[in-house]
PDB file of C-alpha atoms in Angstrom:
ATOM      1  CA  MET A   1      82.211  46.680  79.565  1.00  0.00           C
ATOM      2  CA  SER A   2      86.016  47.546  80.796  1.00  0.00           C
ATOM      3  CA  LYS A   3      88.968  48.108  77.691  1.00  0.00           C
ATOM      4  CA  ILE A   4      92.039  48.581  77.875  1.00  0.00           C
ATOM      5  CA  PHE A   5      94.849  49.607  74.669  1.00  0.00           C
ATOM      6  CA  TYR A   6      98.352  48.511  74.675  1.00  0.00           C
ATOM      7  CA  PRO A   7     100.493  50.546  72.475  1.00  0.00           C
ATOM      8  CA  GLY A   8     103.562  49.722  70.363  1.00  0.00           C
ATOM      9  CA  THR A   9     105.605  49.202  67.567  1.00  0.00           C
ATOM     10  CA  PHE A  10     105.863  45.572  67.717  1.00  0.00           C
ATOM     11  CA  ASP A  11     108.753  45.127  65.329  1.00  0.00           C
ATOM     12  CA  PRO A  12     108.299  42.258  65.816  1.00  0.00           C
ATOM     13  CA  ILE A  13     105.827  41.243  68.041  1.00  0.00           C
ATOM     14  CA  THR A  14     107.522  38.790  71.100  1.00  0.00           C
ATOM     15  CA  ARG A  15     106.935  36.170  73.403  1.00  0.00           C
ATOM     16  CA  GLY A  16     106.604  38.630  75.936  1.00  0.00           C
ATOM     17  CA  HIS A  17     104.097  41.175  74.113  1.00  0.00           C
ATOM     18  CA  VAL A  18     101.758  37.751  73.793  1.00  0.00           C
ATOM     19  CA  ASP A  19     102.130  37.169  77.464  1.00  0.00           C
ATOM     20  CA  LEU A  20     101.674  40.763  78.706  1.00  0.00           C
ATOM     21  CA  ILE A  21      98.551  40.929  76.042  1.00  0.00           C
ATOM     22  CA  GLU A  22      97.181  37.732  77.032  1.00  0.00           C
ATOM     23  CA  ARG A  23      96.756  38.473  80.600  1.00  0.00           C
ATOM     24  CA  ALA A  24      95.426  41.754  79.759  1.00  0.00           C
ATOM     25  CA  SER A  25      92.784  40.165  77.874  1.00  0.00           C
ATOM     26  CA  LEU A  26      91.818  38.229  81.513  1.00  0.00           C
ATOM     27  CA  LEU A  27      91.842  41.434  83.188  1.00  0.00           C
ATOM     28  CA  PHE A  28      89.760  43.530  80.477  1.00  0.00           C
ATOM     29  CA  ASP A  29      87.061  42.763  78.659  1.00  0.00           C
ATOM     30  CA  GLU A  30      88.289  44.217  75.289  1.00  0.00           C
ATOM     31  CA  VAL A  31      92.697  44.267  74.804  1.00  0.00           C
ATOM     32  CA  ILE A  32      92.773  46.858  71.780  1.00  0.00           C
ATOM     33  CA  VAL A  33      96.528  46.993  70.140  1.00  0.00           C
ATOM     34  CA  ALA A  34      97.360  49.890  68.873  1.00  0.00           C
ATOM     35  CA  VAL A  35     100.276  49.442  66.571  1.00  0.00           C
ATOM     36  CA  ALA A  36     102.401  52.474  65.724  1.00  0.00           C
ATOM     37  CA  ARG A  37     103.680  53.950  62.628  1.00  0.00           C
ATOM     38  CA  SER A  38     106.463  55.274  64.371  1.00  0.00           C
ATOM     39  CA  GLU A  39     108.806  55.293  60.921  1.00  0.00           C
ATOM     40  CA  LYS A  40     111.710  57.459  63.170  1.00  0.00           C
ATOM     41  CA  LYS A  41     112.372  53.799  64.766  1.00  0.00           C
ATOM     42  CA  SER A  42     112.838  52.407  60.779  1.00  0.00           C
ATOM     43  CA  PRO A  43     110.909  49.799  61.417  1.00  0.00           C
ATOM     44  CA  LEU A  44     111.664  46.275  59.853  1.00  0.00           C
ATOM     45  CA  PHE A  45     108.057  44.924  59.051  1.00  0.00           C
ATOM     46  CA  SER A  46     105.617  48.414  57.486  1.00  0.00           C
ATOM     47  CA  VAL A  47     102.396  48.569  59.812  1.00  0.00           C
ATOM     48  CA  GLU A  48      99.789  46.822  58.102  1.00  0.00           C
ATOM     49  CA  GLU A  49     102.486  43.604  58.248  1.00  0.00           C
ATOM     50  CA  ARG A  50     103.343  44.669  61.991  1.00  0.00           C
ATOM     51  CA  GLU A  51      99.868  43.866  62.406  1.00  0.00           C
ATOM     52  CA  GLN A  52      98.819  41.208  60.756  1.00  0.00           C
ATOM     53  CA  LEU A  53     101.549  39.369  62.817  1.00  0.00           C
ATOM     54  CA  CYS A  54     100.244  40.414  66.038  1.00  0.00           C
ATOM     55  CA  ARG A  55      96.642  39.067  64.420  1.00  0.00           C
ATOM     56  CA  GLU A  56      98.622  35.979  63.965  1.00  0.00           C
ATOM     57  CA  ALA A  57     100.404  35.697  67.046  1.00  0.00           C
ATOM     58  CA  VAL A  58      97.116  36.438  69.796  1.00  0.00           C
ATOM     59  CA  SER A  59      94.657  34.674  67.193  1.00  0.00           C
ATOM     60  CA  HIS A  60      93.522  32.350  70.382  1.00  0.00           C
ATOM     61  CA  LEU A  61      91.980  35.111  72.549  1.00  0.00           C
ATOM     62  CA  GLU A  62      88.434  36.400  71.446  1.00  0.00           C
ATOM     63  CA  ASN A  63      88.591  39.878  72.939  1.00  0.00           C
ATOM     64  CA  ILE A  64      91.542  41.848  71.220  1.00  0.00           C
ATOM     65  CA  SER A  65      91.020  44.153  68.595  1.00  0.00           C
ATOM     66  CA  PHE A  66      93.488  46.421  66.864  1.00  0.00           C
ATOM     67  CA  VAL A  67      93.869  50.224  65.068  1.00  0.00           C
ATOM     68  CA  HIS A  68      97.075  51.709  63.704  1.00  0.00           C
ATOM     69  CA  PHE A  69      98.375  54.736  65.587  1.00  0.00           C
ATOM     70  CA  SER A  70     100.776  57.663  65.247  1.00  0.00           C
ATOM     71  CA  GLY A  71     100.823  61.172  67.916  1.00  0.00           C
ATOM     72  CA  LEU A  72     100.094  61.283  71.321  1.00  0.00           C
ATOM     73  CA  THR A  73      98.331  58.483  73.044  1.00  0.00           C
ATOM     74  CA  VAL A  74      96.357  60.632  75.110  1.00  0.00           C
ATOM     75  CA  ASN A  75      94.837  61.519  72.084  1.00  0.00           C
ATOM     76  CA  LEU A  76      94.684  57.768  71.402  1.00  0.00           C
ATOM     77  CA  ALA A  77      92.795  57.326  74.086  1.00  0.00           C
ATOM     78  CA  LYS A  78      90.024  59.836  73.446  1.00  0.00           C
ATOM     79  CA  ASP A  79      89.583  58.862  69.571  1.00  0.00           C
ATOM     80  CA  LEU A  80      88.959  55.162  71.345  1.00  0.00           C
ATOM     81  CA  GLY A  81      86.747  56.233  74.518  1.00  0.00           C
ATOM     82  CA  CYS A  82      89.406  54.437  76.769  1.00  0.00           C
ATOM     83  CA  ASN A  83      91.023  55.807  79.332  1.00  0.00           C
ATOM     84  CA  SER A  84      93.138  52.837  80.666  1.00  0.00           C
ATOM     85  CA  VAL A  85      96.523  52.230  78.861  1.00  0.00           C
ATOM     86  CA  LEU A  86      98.663  48.631  79.362  1.00  0.00           C
ATOM     87  CA  ARG A  87     102.237  49.256  79.463  1.00  0.00           C
ATOM     88  CA  GLY A  88     104.560  46.233  80.423  1.00  0.00           C
ATOM     89  CA  VAL A  89     107.304  47.129  82.724  1.00  0.00           C
ATOM     90  CA  ARG A  90     110.533  44.552  82.079  1.00  0.00           C
ATOM     91  CA  ALA A  91     112.926  46.859  84.736  1.00  0.00           C
ATOM     92  CA  VAL A  92     113.761  49.571  87.174  1.00  0.00           C
ATOM     93  CA  ALA A  93     115.179  51.135  83.955  1.00  0.00           C
ATOM     94  CA  ASP A  94     111.768  50.767  82.380  1.00  0.00           C
ATOM     95  CA  TYR A  95     109.634  51.705  85.137  1.00  0.00           C
ATOM     96  CA  GLU A  96     111.173  55.196  85.694  1.00  0.00           C
ATOM     97  CA  TYR A  97     110.808  55.574  82.094  1.00  0.00           C
ATOM     98  CA  GLU A  98     107.099  54.594  82.053  1.00  0.00           C
ATOM     99  CA  LEU A  99     106.312  56.490  85.529  1.00  0.00           C
ATOM    100  CA  GLN A 100     107.241  59.895  83.730  1.00  0.00           C
ATOM    101  CA  LEU A 101     105.254  58.831  80.616  1.00  0.00           C
ATOM    102  CA  ALA A 102     101.834  57.811  83.202  1.00  0.00           C
ATOM    103  CA  ASN A 103     102.416  61.322  84.835  1.00  0.00           C
ATOM    104  CA  MET A 104     103.077  62.819  81.630  1.00  0.00           C
ATOM    105  CA  ASN A 105      99.828  61.920  80.022  1.00  0.00           C
ATOM    106  CA  ARG A 106      97.842  62.457  83.257  1.00  0.00           C
ATOM    107  CA  ALA A 107      98.643  65.684  83.270  1.00  0.00           C
ATOM    108  CA  MET A 108      97.215  65.822  79.771  1.00  0.00           C
ATOM    109  CA  MET A 109      94.349  63.763  80.757  1.00  0.00           C
ATOM    110  CA  PRO A 110      93.380  63.394  84.414  1.00  0.00           C
ATOM    111  CA  GLU A 111      91.303  61.119  83.522  1.00  0.00           C
ATOM    112  CA  PHE A 112      94.171  58.436  81.845  1.00  0.00           C
ATOM    113  CA  GLU A 113      95.196  55.531  83.935  1.00  0.00           C
ATOM    114  CA  THR A 114      98.302  53.483  82.998  1.00  0.00           C
ATOM    115  CA  VAL A 115      98.174  50.108  84.108  1.00  0.00           C
ATOM    116  CA  PHE A 116     101.694  48.201  84.449  1.00  0.00           C
ATOM    117  CA  LEU A 117     102.280  44.762  83.716  1.00  0.00           C
ATOM    118  CA  THR A 118     105.728  42.830  84.053  1.00  0.00           C
ATOM    119  CA  PRO A 119     106.070  39.928  81.786  1.00  0.00           C
ATOM    120  CA  GLY A 120     107.220  36.551  83.082  1.00  0.00           C
ATOM    121  CA  GLU A 121     109.920  36.307  84.494  1.00  0.00           C
ATOM    122  CA  ASN A 122     111.782  34.332  81.579  1.00  0.00           C
ATOM    123  CA  LEU A 123     110.529  36.641  79.465  1.00  0.00           C
ATOM    124  CA  SER A 124     111.700  39.506  80.739  1.00  0.00           C
ATOM    125  CA  TYR A 125     114.816  40.260  78.957  1.00  0.00           C
ATOM    126  CA  ILE A 126     113.020  40.135  75.919  1.00  0.00           C
ATOM    127  CA  SER A 127     113.289  43.341  73.409  1.00  0.00           C
ATOM    128  CA  SER A 128     112.061  43.797  70.044  1.00  0.00           C
ATOM    129  CA  SER A 129     115.245  45.862  69.231  1.00  0.00           C
ATOM    130  CA  LEU A 130     117.769  43.300  70.757  1.00  0.00           C
ATOM    131  CA  LEU A 131     115.722  40.642  68.481  1.00  0.00           C
ATOM    132  CA  ARG A 132     115.922  42.660  65.410  1.00  0.00           C
ATOM    133  CA  GLU A 133     119.577  43.047  66.097  1.00  0.00           C
ATOM    134  CA  ILE A 134     120.466  39.529  66.682  1.00  0.00           C
ATOM    135  CA  ALA A 135     118.279  38.150  63.991  1.00  0.00           C
ATOM    136  CA  ALA A 136     120.122  40.257  61.275  1.00  0.00           C
ATOM    137  CA  MET A 137     123.045  38.325  62.620  1.00  0.00           C
ATOM    138  CA  GLY A 138     121.785  35.080  61.984  1.00  0.00           C
ATOM    139  CA  GLY A 139     120.692  34.622  65.629  1.00  0.00           C
ATOM    140  CA  ASP A 140     117.964  31.832  66.262  1.00  0.00           C
ATOM    141  CA  VAL A 141     115.458  34.165  67.907  1.00  0.00           C
ATOM    142  CA  SER A 142     112.760  31.466  67.701  1.00  0.00           C
ATOM    143  CA  PRO A 143     112.750  30.989  71.841  1.00  0.00           C
ATOM    144  CA  PHE A 144     111.768  34.669  71.765  1.00  0.00           C
ATOM    145  CA  VAL A 145     109.188  35.181  68.708  1.00  0.00           C
ATOM    146  CA  PRO A 146     105.959  33.450  67.801  1.00  0.00           C
ATOM    147  CA  ALA A 147     106.137  30.815  65.117  1.00  0.00           C
ATOM    148  CA  ASN A 148     104.787  33.218  62.819  1.00  0.00           C
ATOM    149  CA  VAL A 149     106.915  36.160  63.206  1.00  0.00           C
ATOM    150  CA  MET A 150     109.796  33.569  63.229  1.00  0.00           C
ATOM    151  CA  ALA A 151     108.669  32.667  59.348  1.00  0.00           C
ATOM    152  CA  ALA A 152     108.884  36.118  58.702  1.00  0.00           C
ATOM    153  CA  LEU A 153     111.988  37.162  60.355  1.00  0.00           C
ATOM    154  CA  ARG A 154     113.489  34.729  58.039  1.00  0.00           C
ATOM    155  CA  GLU A 155     112.108  35.797  54.904  1.00  0.00           C
ATOM    156  CA  ARG A 156     112.622  39.292  55.358  1.00  0.00           C
ATOM    157  CA  ILE A 157     115.993  39.210  56.795  1.00  0.00           C
ATOM    158  CA  ARG A 158     116.820  36.895  53.419  1.00  0.00           C
ATOM    159  CA  GLY A 159     115.456  39.489  51.257  1.00  0.00           C
TER     160      GLY A 159
END
């Protein structure tokens, strides 16, 4: 059985994230969405809320599971019994950073493999941090996030 995990803060989960999860679900028997605690990024939603939003956004897929984590990706890989990680790459700058991470992870765990997928070209410019900023300023981010996420953003920003 092949499995891969996809770590991220998913604050919020975007249509780009969903696209990558959907495509990975066709390539692997199981995709584990690993929601990072990452308090240093001051997430808009709690880890539990982010997981729930992710669950709802990919509820149409059957081979997806979820975990929370903090710490090193290679430690999570060992805990999950999984040696493949999915990373999304939108641009050359992403690739350079992700390549450095992939090489470091492989240095710490030689059997560790990073699988790079690019989002659809209509989704390649979307980032969670940019969407949070636009939403906080009253901009419409509905084309870039699933409907459940849009509703949660509206509720959170209104206070």
